[in-house]
Amino acid sequence: MDPAQGNNLYNQLCSIDNLTFAWLKARKHKTKKYYVKAFEANLLENLLELQEELVNQTYKPSPLKTFVLRDPKTRKISKSAFRDRIVHHALVGVIEPIFEKRFIYDSCANRKGKGNLFALQRFDKFKRKATKNFASEAFCLKADIRHYFQEVDRNILMEIIKKEVNDDKVIWLVRQILENSPLGDGKKGMPLGNLTSQFFALVYLNELDYFVKHHLRAKYYIRYVDDFVILHKSREQLEEWKSRIDQFLSEQLKLKLHPEKSKIIPLARGVDFVGFRNFYRHRLLRKRNVRKMFMRIEEYEKEEIGKKKFLEIFQGWQAYARWANTFNLRKEVIRKINNINDSTACVP
């Protein structure tokens, strides 16, 4: 990286143009929230105050508000103050282009032009290649990193970031954000819910991506956050790679593969990846996704959720479900919804 560019990063970050753009991103889909309205009541004054704190390096993030979500699994989510979210967007906005050049093509989460559908399309392409267009058997190493966000070593993360960012003030700001954590001693973990945590998660496991692609030379590798797959015709080769990956994670990143969720599966049995069960020639939704939709229909029937909210849920689910072989399932869901609407229309 060009040192001159690095030295100028913090000035870019603190510019009123960058902070204004960051504010616009932070408020997206949240314009009716009380905390957004409160900040915008004195918008210019608040942005200038934030700029002054950043320039003088007196900025200190507010304590995170932590709550628990239990759907689909129990997770602790940490919520930053709105002004801190603006800083997160301002930071990621200036350092993301530096790291984007280093990310591999098949790192699919939280990147422009990537996502679930992209990961599924790559999986389809790779399963065809690994099986020679379904003419032979192949296997998949399906792996998950144990307690990923809780176990990230912040000192290792800082060293990875320093390799690409040589602006001391930007490094200072990264440290301020990382140390504002409800996760204990300041050495491990990143809070779920922050934009910066999502981005740093990409940066941290990019080290694994390089190991798999350039040292193991695995051709058919896809990663989605801490969930990854490698396809190959040989089970023995995947067993060897699994062992070497586990060793690399332990020695270089202080992480471990999840013992129950990391296994080698024949492709013919179907592989659970990015919310779908992927077979040779078709794809199904996860059963829990189907159950959840029927639970939402039941809540709608009992009037526990309103029509407008339910319509948003259904449209989102339907768009997602179309990625799988779900024609009959979608017909059944629509029939149930129509039955509810017809019955409620008859109520005087």
PDB file of N, CA and C in Angstrom, residues 14-100:
ATOM      1  N   CYS A  14     -12.360  11.861   8.571  1.00  0.00           N
ATOM      2  CA  CYS A  14     -12.924  12.947   9.377  1.00  0.00           C
ATOM      3  C   CYS A  14     -13.583  14.057   8.556  1.00  0.00           C
ATOM      4  N   SER A  15     -13.471  13.994   7.253  1.00  0.00           N
ATOM      5  CA  SER A  15     -14.033  15.068   6.432  1.00  0.00           C
ATOM      6  C   SER A  15     -15.544  15.134   6.604  1.00  0.00           C
ATOM      7  N   ILE A  16     -16.089  16.332   6.521  1.00  0.00           N
ATOM      8  CA  ILE A  16     -17.532  16.502   6.712  1.00  0.00           C
ATOM      9  C   ILE A  16     -18.302  15.792   5.603  1.00  0.00           C
ATOM     10  N   ASP A  17     -17.702  15.703   4.400  1.00  0.00           N
ATOM     11  CA  ASP A  17     -18.356  14.966   3.307  1.00  0.00           C
ATOM     12  C   ASP A  17     -18.494  13.491   3.664  1.00  0.00           C
ATOM     13  N   ASN A  18     -17.417  12.900   4.197  1.00  0.00           N
ATOM     14  CA  ASN A  18     -17.456  11.486   4.569  1.00  0.00           C
ATOM     15  C   ASN A  18     -18.422  11.244   5.718  1.00  0.00           C
ATOM     16  N   LEU A  19     -18.428  12.136   6.703  1.00  0.00           N
ATOM     17  CA  LEU A  19     -19.337  11.979   7.840  1.00  0.00           C
ATOM     18  C   LEU A  19     -20.792  12.142   7.409  1.00  0.00           C
ATOM     19  N   THR A  20     -21.049  13.050   6.476  1.00  0.00           N
ATOM     20  CA  THR A  20     -22.409  13.229   5.966  1.00  0.00           C
ATOM     21  C   THR A  20     -22.870  11.977   5.228  1.00  0.00           C
ATOM     22  N   PHE A  21     -21.983  11.425   4.402  1.00  0.00           N
ATOM     23  CA  PHE A  21     -22.309  10.196   3.671  1.00  0.00           C
ATOM     24  C   PHE A  21     -22.539   9.049   4.656  1.00  0.00           C
ATOM     25  N   ALA A  22     -21.719   8.995   5.704  1.00  0.00           N
ATOM     26  CA  ALA A  22     -21.861   7.955   6.731  1.00  0.00           C
ATOM     27  C   ALA A  22     -23.191   8.098   7.463  1.00  0.00           C
ATOM     28  N   TRP A  23     -23.586   9.333   7.753  1.00  0.00           N
ATOM     29  CA  TRP A  23     -24.890   9.576   8.396  1.00  0.00           C
ATOM     30  C   TRP A  23     -26.030   9.070   7.508  1.00  0.00           C
ATOM     31  N   LEU A  24     -25.967   9.335   6.202  1.00  0.00           N
ATOM     32  CA  LEU A  24     -27.007   8.885   5.275  1.00  0.00           C
ATOM     33  C   LEU A  24     -27.108   7.358   5.265  1.00  0.00           C
ATOM     34  N   LYS A  25     -25.970   6.677   5.353  1.00  0.00           N
ATOM     35  CA  LYS A  25     -25.977   5.206   5.361  1.00  0.00           C
ATOM     36  C   LYS A  25     -26.515   4.685   6.692  1.00  0.00           C
ATOM     37  N   ALA A  26     -26.127   5.337   7.798  1.00  0.00           N
ATOM     38  CA  ALA A  26     -26.548   4.886   9.123  1.00  0.00           C
ATOM     39  C   ALA A  26     -28.052   5.041   9.335  1.00  0.00           C
ATOM     40  N   ARG A  27     -28.664   6.032   8.696  1.00  0.00           N
ATOM     41  CA  ARG A  27     -30.094   6.301   8.891  1.00  0.00           C
ATOM     42  C   ARG A  27     -30.985   5.486   7.959  1.00  0.00           C
ATOM     43  N   LYS A  28     -30.398   4.798   7.000  1.00  0.00           N
ATOM     44  CA  LYS A  28     -31.168   4.070   6.001  1.00  0.00           C
ATOM     45  C   LYS A  28     -32.113   3.061   6.668  1.00  0.00           C
ATOM     46  N   HIS A  29     -33.398   3.110   6.299  1.00  0.00           N
ATOM     47  CA  HIS A  29     -34.457   2.253   6.845  1.00  0.00           C
ATOM     48  C   HIS A  29     -34.733   2.518   8.328  1.00  0.00           C
ATOM     49  N   LYS A  30     -34.189   3.609   8.875  1.00  0.00           N
ATOM     50  CA  LYS A  30     -34.401   3.893  10.297  1.00  0.00           C
ATOM     51  C   LYS A  30     -34.837   5.348  10.535  1.00  0.00           C
ATOM     52  N   THR A  31     -35.375   5.978   9.498  1.00  0.00           N
ATOM     53  CA  THR A  31     -35.668   7.422   9.595  1.00  0.00           C
ATOM     54  C   THR A  31     -36.752   7.750  10.610  1.00  0.00           C
ATOM     55  N   LYS A  32     -37.581   6.775  10.976  1.00  0.00           N
ATOM     56  CA  LYS A  32     -38.655   7.032  11.942  1.00  0.00           C
ATOM     57  C   LYS A  32     -38.245   6.735  13.380  1.00  0.00           C
ATOM     58  N   LYS A  33     -37.053   6.212  13.581  1.00  0.00           N
ATOM     59  CA  LYS A  33     -36.581   5.897  14.927  1.00  0.00           C
ATOM     60  C   LYS A  33     -36.349   7.188  15.712  1.00  0.00           C
ATOM     61  N   TYR A  34     -36.672   7.141  16.991  1.00  0.00           N
ATOM     62  CA  TYR A  34     -36.577   8.342  17.813  1.00  0.00           C
ATOM     63  C   TYR A  34     -35.150   8.862  17.908  1.00  0.00           C
ATOM     64  N   TYR A  35     -34.171   7.929  17.973  1.00  0.00           N
ATOM     65  CA  TYR A  35     -32.777   8.355  18.130  1.00  0.00           C
ATOM     66  C   TYR A  35     -32.239   8.998  16.850  1.00  0.00           C
ATOM     67  N   VAL A  36     -32.769   8.602  15.703  1.00  0.00           N
ATOM     68  CA  VAL A  36     -32.377   9.250  14.449  1.00  0.00           C
ATOM     69  C   VAL A  36     -32.965  10.655  14.402  1.00  0.00           C
ATOM     70  N   LYS A  37     -34.232  10.783  14.760  1.00  0.00           N
ATOM     71  CA  LYS A  37     -34.884  12.096  14.771  1.00  0.00           C
ATOM     72  C   LYS A  37     -34.198  13.047  15.757  1.00  0.00           C
ATOM     73  N   ALA A  38     -33.784  12.493  16.909  1.00  0.00           N
ATOM     74  CA  ALA A  38     -33.108  13.320  17.916  1.00  0.00           C
ATOM     75  C   ALA A  38     -31.778  13.850  17.382  1.00  0.00           C
ATOM     76  N   PHE A  39     -31.015  13.006  16.716  1.00  0.00           N
ATOM     77  CA  PHE A  39     -29.729  13.432  16.152  1.00  0.00           C
ATOM     78  C   PHE A  39     -29.943  14.464  15.049  1.00  0.00           C
ATOM     79  N   GLU A  40     -30.982  14.271  14.250  1.00  0.00           N
ATOM     80  CA  GLU A  40     -31.215  15.143  13.104  1.00  0.00           C
ATOM     81  C   GLU A  40     -31.883  16.459  13.478  1.00  0.00           C
ATOM     82  N   ALA A  41     -32.361  16.551  14.720  1.00  0.00           N
ATOM     83  CA  ALA A  41     -32.950  17.823  15.168  1.00  0.00           C
ATOM     84  C   ALA A  41     -31.909  18.942  15.131  1.00  0.00           C
ATOM     85  N   ASN A  42     -30.633  18.578  15.402  1.00  0.00           N
ATOM     86  CA  ASN A  42     -29.516  19.531  15.278  1.00  0.00           C
ATOM     87  C   ASN A  42     -28.412  18.863  14.453  1.00  0.00           C
ATOM     88  N   LEU A  43     -28.743  18.533  13.223  1.00  0.00           N
ATOM     89  CA  LEU A  43     -27.882  17.687  12.405  1.00  0.00           C
ATOM     90  C   LEU A  43     -26.491  18.266  12.202  1.00  0.00           C
ATOM     91  N   LEU A  44     -26.400  19.482  11.682  1.00  0.00           N
ATOM     92  CA  LEU A  44     -25.094  20.059  11.374  1.00  0.00           C
ATOM     93  C   LEU A  44     -24.253  20.207  12.638  1.00  0.00           C
ATOM     94  N   GLU A  45     -24.890  20.672  13.685  1.00  0.00           N
ATOM     95  CA  GLU A  45     -24.172  20.846  14.962  1.00  0.00           C
ATOM     96  C   GLU A  45     -23.633  19.508  15.467  1.00  0.00           C
ATOM     97  N   ASN A  46     -24.446  18.445  15.376  1.00  0.00           N
ATOM     98  CA  ASN A  46     -24.031  17.122  15.853  1.00  0.00           C
ATOM     99  C   ASN A  46     -22.915  16.527  14.991  1.00  0.00           C
ATOM    100  N   LEU A  47     -23.006  16.716  13.675  1.00  0.00           N
ATOM    101  CA  LEU A  47     -21.945  16.221  12.787  1.00  0.00           C
ATOM    102  C   LEU A  47     -20.635  16.958  13.019  1.00  0.00           C
ATOM    103  N   LEU A  48     -20.722  18.266  13.216  1.00  0.00           N
ATOM    104  CA  LEU A  48     -19.504  19.064  13.463  1.00  0.00           C
ATOM    105  C   LEU A  48     -18.879  18.705  14.808  1.00  0.00           C
ATOM    106  N   GLU A  49     -19.726  18.423  15.796  1.00  0.00           N
ATOM    107  CA  GLU A  49     -19.213  18.005  17.114  1.00  0.00           C
ATOM    108  C   GLU A  49     -18.500  16.655  17.004  1.00  0.00           C
ATOM    109  N   LEU A  50     -19.106  15.743  16.242  1.00  0.00           N
ATOM    110  CA  LEU A  50     -18.494  14.432  16.026  1.00  0.00           C
ATOM    111  C   LEU A  50     -17.171  14.586  15.277  1.00  0.00           C
ATOM    112  N   GLN A  51     -17.152  15.444  14.280  1.00  0.00           N
ATOM    113  CA  GLN A  51     -15.919  15.701  13.523  1.00  0.00           C
ATOM    114  C   GLN A  51     -14.825  16.240  14.438  1.00  0.00           C
ATOM    115  N   GLU A  52     -15.180  17.170  15.302  1.00  0.00           N
ATOM    116  CA  GLU A  52     -14.183  17.767  16.214  1.00  0.00           C
ATOM    117  C   GLU A  52     -13.594  16.707  17.145  1.00  0.00           C
ATOM    118  N   GLU A  53     -14.442  15.841  17.677  1.00  0.00           N
ATOM    119  CA  GLU A  53     -13.973  14.776  18.569  1.00  0.00           C
ATOM    120  C   GLU A  53     -13.016  13.827  17.841  1.00  0.00           C
ATOM    121  N   LEU A  54     -13.339  13.515  16.597  1.00  0.00           N
ATOM    122  CA  LEU A  54     -12.479  12.623  15.811  1.00  0.00           C
ATOM    123  C   LEU A  54     -11.148  13.291  15.481  1.00  0.00           C
ATOM    124  N   VAL A  55     -11.201  14.538  15.044  1.00  0.00           N
ATOM    125  CA  VAL A  55      -9.979  15.270  14.684  1.00  0.00           C
ATOM    126  C   VAL A  55      -9.052  15.399  15.881  1.00  0.00           C
ATOM    127  N   ASN A  56      -9.624  15.703  17.051  1.00  0.00           N
ATOM    128  CA  ASN A  56      -8.828  15.902  18.270  1.00  0.00           C
ATOM    129  C   ASN A  56      -8.531  14.591  19.002  1.00  0.00           C
ATOM    130  N   GLN A  57      -9.075  13.509  18.494  1.00  0.00           N
ATOM    131  CA  GLN A  57      -8.936  12.176  19.106  1.00  0.00           C
ATOM    132  C   GLN A  57      -9.427  12.140  20.550  1.00  0.00           C
ATOM    133  N   THR A  58     -10.524  12.864  20.768  1.00  0.00           N
ATOM    134  CA  THR A  58     -11.213  12.811  22.066  1.00  0.00           C
ATOM    135  C   THR A  58     -12.474  11.951  21.979  1.00  0.00           C
ATOM    136  N   TYR A  59     -12.738  11.403  20.788  1.00  0.00           N
ATOM    137  CA  TYR A  59     -13.934  10.586  20.581  1.00  0.00           C
ATOM    138  C   TYR A  59     -13.882   9.334  21.447  1.00  0.00           C
ATOM    139  N   LYS A  60     -15.000   9.062  22.091  1.00  0.00           N
ATOM    140  CA  LYS A  60     -15.133   7.857  22.912  1.00  0.00           C
ATOM    141  C   LYS A  60     -16.521   7.274  22.654  1.00  0.00           C
ATOM    142  N   PRO A  61     -16.602   6.046  22.159  1.00  0.00           N
ATOM    143  CA  PRO A  61     -17.933   5.482  21.894  1.00  0.00           C
ATOM    144  C   PRO A  61     -18.730   5.255  23.171  1.00  0.00           C
ATOM    145  N   SER A  62     -20.047   5.368  23.059  1.00  0.00           N
ATOM    146  CA  SER A  62     -20.937   5.119  24.197  1.00  0.00           C
ATOM    147  C   SER A  62     -21.004   3.624  24.482  1.00  0.00           C
ATOM    148  N   PRO A  63     -21.300   3.257  25.742  1.00  0.00           N
ATOM    149  CA  PRO A  63     -21.446   1.826  26.058  1.00  0.00           C
ATOM    150  C   PRO A  63     -22.521   1.175  25.182  1.00  0.00           C
ATOM    151  N   LEU A  64     -22.279  -0.072  24.804  1.00  0.00           N
ATOM    152  CA  LEU A  64     -23.231  -0.795  23.958  1.00  0.00           C
ATOM    153  C   LEU A  64     -24.438  -1.260  24.770  1.00  0.00           C
ATOM    154  N   LYS A  65     -25.587  -1.283  24.129  1.00  0.00           N
ATOM    155  CA  LYS A  65     -26.787  -1.843  24.743  1.00  0.00           C
ATOM    156  C   LYS A  65     -26.958  -3.262  24.208  1.00  0.00           C
ATOM    157  N   THR A  66     -26.953  -4.232  25.113  1.00  0.00           N
ATOM    158  CA  THR A  66     -26.985  -5.640  24.707  1.00  0.00           C
ATOM    159  C   THR A  66     -28.340  -6.261  25.033  1.00  0.00           C
ATOM    160  N   PHE A  67     -28.867  -7.029  24.073  1.00  0.00           N
ATOM    161  CA  PHE A  67     -30.115  -7.758  24.285  1.00  0.00           C
ATOM    162  C   PHE A  67     -29.988  -9.127  23.629  1.00  0.00           C
ATOM    163  N   VAL A  68     -30.931 -10.016  23.931  1.00  0.00           N
ATOM    164  CA  VAL A  68     -30.866 -11.404  23.460  1.00  0.00           C
ATOM    165  C   VAL A  68     -31.949 -11.657  22.419  1.00  0.00           C
ATOM    166  N   LEU A  69     -31.550 -12.260  21.287  1.00  0.00           N
ATOM    167  CA  LEU A  69     -32.501 -12.758  20.293  1.00  0.00           C
ATOM    168  C   LEU A  69     -32.498 -14.277  20.353  1.00  0.00           C
ATOM    169  N   ARG A  70     -33.691 -14.870  20.227  1.00  0.00           N
ATOM    170  CA  ARG A  70     -33.778 -16.341  20.312  1.00  0.00           C
ATOM    171  C   ARG A  70     -34.366 -16.964  19.048  1.00  0.00           C
ATOM    172  N   ASP A  71     -34.270 -16.280  17.923  1.00  0.00           N
ATOM    173  CA  ASP A  71     -34.815 -16.799  16.674  1.00  0.00           C
ATOM    174  C   ASP A  71     -33.822 -16.532  15.549  1.00  0.00           C
ATOM    175  N   PRO A  72     -33.257 -17.559  14.894  1.00  0.00           N
ATOM    176  CA  PRO A  72     -33.529 -19.000  15.058  1.00  0.00           C
ATOM    177  C   PRO A  72     -32.726 -19.638  16.189  1.00  0.00           C
ATOM    178  N   LYS A  73     -31.672 -18.959  16.678  1.00  0.00           N
ATOM    179  CA  LYS A  73     -30.917 -19.502  17.804  1.00  0.00           C
ATOM    180  C   LYS A  73     -30.594 -18.351  18.744  1.00  0.00           C
ATOM    181  N   THR A  74     -30.241 -18.682  19.971  1.00  0.00           N
ATOM    182  CA  THR A  74     -29.981 -17.647  20.972  1.00  0.00           C
ATOM    183  C   THR A  74     -28.680 -16.917  20.664  1.00  0.00           C
ATOM    184  N   ARG A  75     -28.783 -15.576  20.545  1.00  0.00           N
ATOM    185  CA  ARG A  75     -27.611 -14.749  20.252  1.00  0.00           C
ATOM    186  C   ARG A  75     -27.695 -13.464  21.053  1.00  0.00           C
ATOM    187  N   LYS A  76     -26.539 -12.997  21.508  1.00  0.00           N
ATOM    188  CA  LYS A  76     -26.462 -11.680  22.150  1.00  0.00           C
ATOM    189  C   LYS A  76     -26.135 -10.638  21.091  1.00  0.00           C
ATOM    190  N   ILE A  77     -27.018  -9.656  20.939  1.00  0.00           N
ATOM    191  CA  ILE A  77     -26.829  -8.586  19.972  1.00  0.00           C
ATOM    192  C   ILE A  77     -26.484  -7.308  20.728  1.00  0.00           C
ATOM    193  N   SER A  78     -25.464  -6.611  20.266  1.00  0.00           N
ATOM    194  CA  SER A  78     -25.041  -5.370  20.913  1.00  0.00           C
ATOM    195  C   SER A  78     -25.332  -4.193  19.993  1.00  0.00           C
ATOM    196  N   LYS A  79     -26.044  -3.208  20.538  1.00  0.00           N
ATOM    197  CA  LYS A  79     -26.517  -2.065  19.750  1.00  0.00           C
ATOM    198  C   LYS A  79     -25.697  -0.829  20.111  1.00  0.00           C
ATOM    199  N   SER A  80     -25.117  -0.195  19.097  1.00  0.00           N
ATOM    200  CA  SER A  80     -24.344   1.031  19.309  1.00  0.00           C
ATOM    201  C   SER A  80     -25.253   2.250  19.254  1.00  0.00           C
ATOM    202  N   ALA A  81     -24.830   3.326  19.914  1.00  0.00           N
ATOM    203  CA  ALA A  81     -25.531   4.600  19.794  1.00  0.00           C
ATOM    204  C   ALA A  81     -25.482   5.067  18.343  1.00  0.00           C
ATOM    205  N   PHE A  82     -26.465   5.858  17.920  1.00  0.00           N
ATOM    206  CA  PHE A  82     -26.560   6.259  16.518  1.00  0.00           C
ATOM    207  C   PHE A  82     -25.318   7.018  16.058  1.00  0.00           C
ATOM    208  N   ARG A  83     -24.797   7.917  16.888  1.00  0.00           N
ATOM    209  CA  ARG A  83     -23.608   8.683  16.488  1.00  0.00           C
ATOM    210  C   ARG A  83     -22.396   7.751  16.297  1.00  0.00           C
ATOM    211  N   ASP A  84     -22.340   6.672  17.078  1.00  0.00           N
ATOM    212  CA  ASP A  84     -21.250   5.701  16.910  1.00  0.00           C
ATOM    213  C   ASP A  84     -21.408   4.908  15.614  1.00  0.00           C
ATOM    214  N   ARG A  85     -22.658   4.648  15.232  1.00  0.00           N
ATOM    215  CA  ARG A  85     -22.888   3.957  13.954  1.00  0.00           C
ATOM    216  C   ARG A  85     -22.421   4.818  12.779  1.00  0.00           C
ATOM    217  N   ILE A  86     -22.569   6.125  12.910  1.00  0.00           N
ATOM    218  CA  ILE A  86     -22.057   7.032  11.872  1.00  0.00           C
ATOM    219  C   ILE A  86     -20.541   6.886  11.767  1.00  0.00           C
ATOM    220  N   VAL A  87     -19.866   6.809  12.903  1.00  0.00           N
ATOM    221  CA  VAL A  87     -18.405   6.627  12.912  1.00  0.00           C
ATOM    222  C   VAL A  87     -18.040   5.286  12.278  1.00  0.00           C
ATOM    223  N   HIS A  88     -18.801   4.235  12.570  1.00  0.00           N
ATOM    224  CA  HIS A  88     -18.536   2.919  11.981  1.00  0.00           C
ATOM    225  C   HIS A  88     -18.605   2.992  10.455  1.00  0.00           C
ATOM    226  N   HIS A  89     -19.648   3.642   9.941  1.00  0.00           N
ATOM    227  CA  HIS A  89     -19.781   3.783   8.488  1.00  0.00           C
ATOM    228  C   HIS A  89     -18.656   4.635   7.911  1.00  0.00           C
ATOM    229  N   ALA A  90     -18.271   5.676   8.647  1.00  0.00           N
ATOM    230  CA  ALA A  90     -17.178   6.541   8.181  1.00  0.00           C
ATOM    231  C   ALA A  90     -15.863   5.772   8.098  1.00  0.00           C
ATOM    232  N   LEU A  91     -15.611   4.930   9.094  1.00  0.00           N
ATOM    233  CA  LEU A  91     -14.382   4.122   9.113  1.00  0.00           C
ATOM    234  C   LEU A  91     -14.385   3.085   7.993  1.00  0.00           C
ATOM    235  N   VAL A  92     -15.446   2.288   7.926  1.00  0.00           N
ATOM    236  CA  VAL A  92     -15.506   1.227   6.914  1.00  0.00           C
ATOM    237  C   VAL A  92     -15.467   1.830   5.509  1.00  0.00           C
ATOM    238  N   GLY A  93     -16.083   2.984   5.339  1.00  0.00           N
ATOM    239  CA  GLY A  93     -16.089   3.627   4.030  1.00  0.00           C
ATOM    240  C   GLY A  93     -14.708   3.931   3.484  1.00  0.00           C
ATOM    241  N   VAL A  94     -13.745   4.246   4.366  1.00  0.00           N
ATOM    242  CA  VAL A  94     -12.402   4.591   3.871  1.00  0.00           C
ATOM    243  C   VAL A  94     -11.438   3.400   3.857  1.00  0.00           C
ATOM    244  N   ILE A  95     -11.672   2.392   4.704  1.00  0.00           N
ATOM    245  CA  ILE A  95     -10.718   1.262   4.704  1.00  0.00           C
ATOM    246  C   ILE A  95     -11.203   0.064   3.903  1.00  0.00           C
ATOM    247  N   GLU A  96     -12.501  -0.023   3.646  1.00  0.00           N
ATOM    248  CA  GLU A  96     -13.005  -1.170   2.883  1.00  0.00           C
ATOM    249  C   GLU A  96     -12.352  -1.304   1.502  1.00  0.00           C
ATOM    250  N   PRO A  97     -12.189  -0.202   0.736  1.00  0.00           N
ATOM    251  CA  PRO A  97     -11.558  -0.362  -0.589  1.00  0.00           C
ATOM    252  C   PRO A  97     -10.145  -0.941  -0.530  1.00  0.00           C
ATOM    253  N   ILE A  98      -9.433  -0.686   0.563  1.00  0.00           N
ATOM    254  CA  ILE A  98      -8.071  -1.226   0.720  1.00  0.00           C
ATOM    255  C   ILE A  98      -8.120  -2.744   0.841  1.00  0.00           C
ATOM    256  N   PHE A  99      -9.043  -3.240   1.678  1.00  0.00           N
ATOM    257  CA  PHE A  99      -9.115  -4.678   1.934  1.00  0.00           C
ATOM    258  C   PHE A  99      -9.858  -5.426   0.832  1.00  0.00           C
ATOM    259  N   GLU A 100     -10.799  -4.748   0.177  1.00  0.00           N
ATOM    260  CA  GLU A 100     -11.578  -5.404  -0.875  1.00  0.00           C
ATOM    261  C   GLU A 100     -10.666  -5.993  -1.949  1.00  0.00           C
TER     262      GLU A 100
END
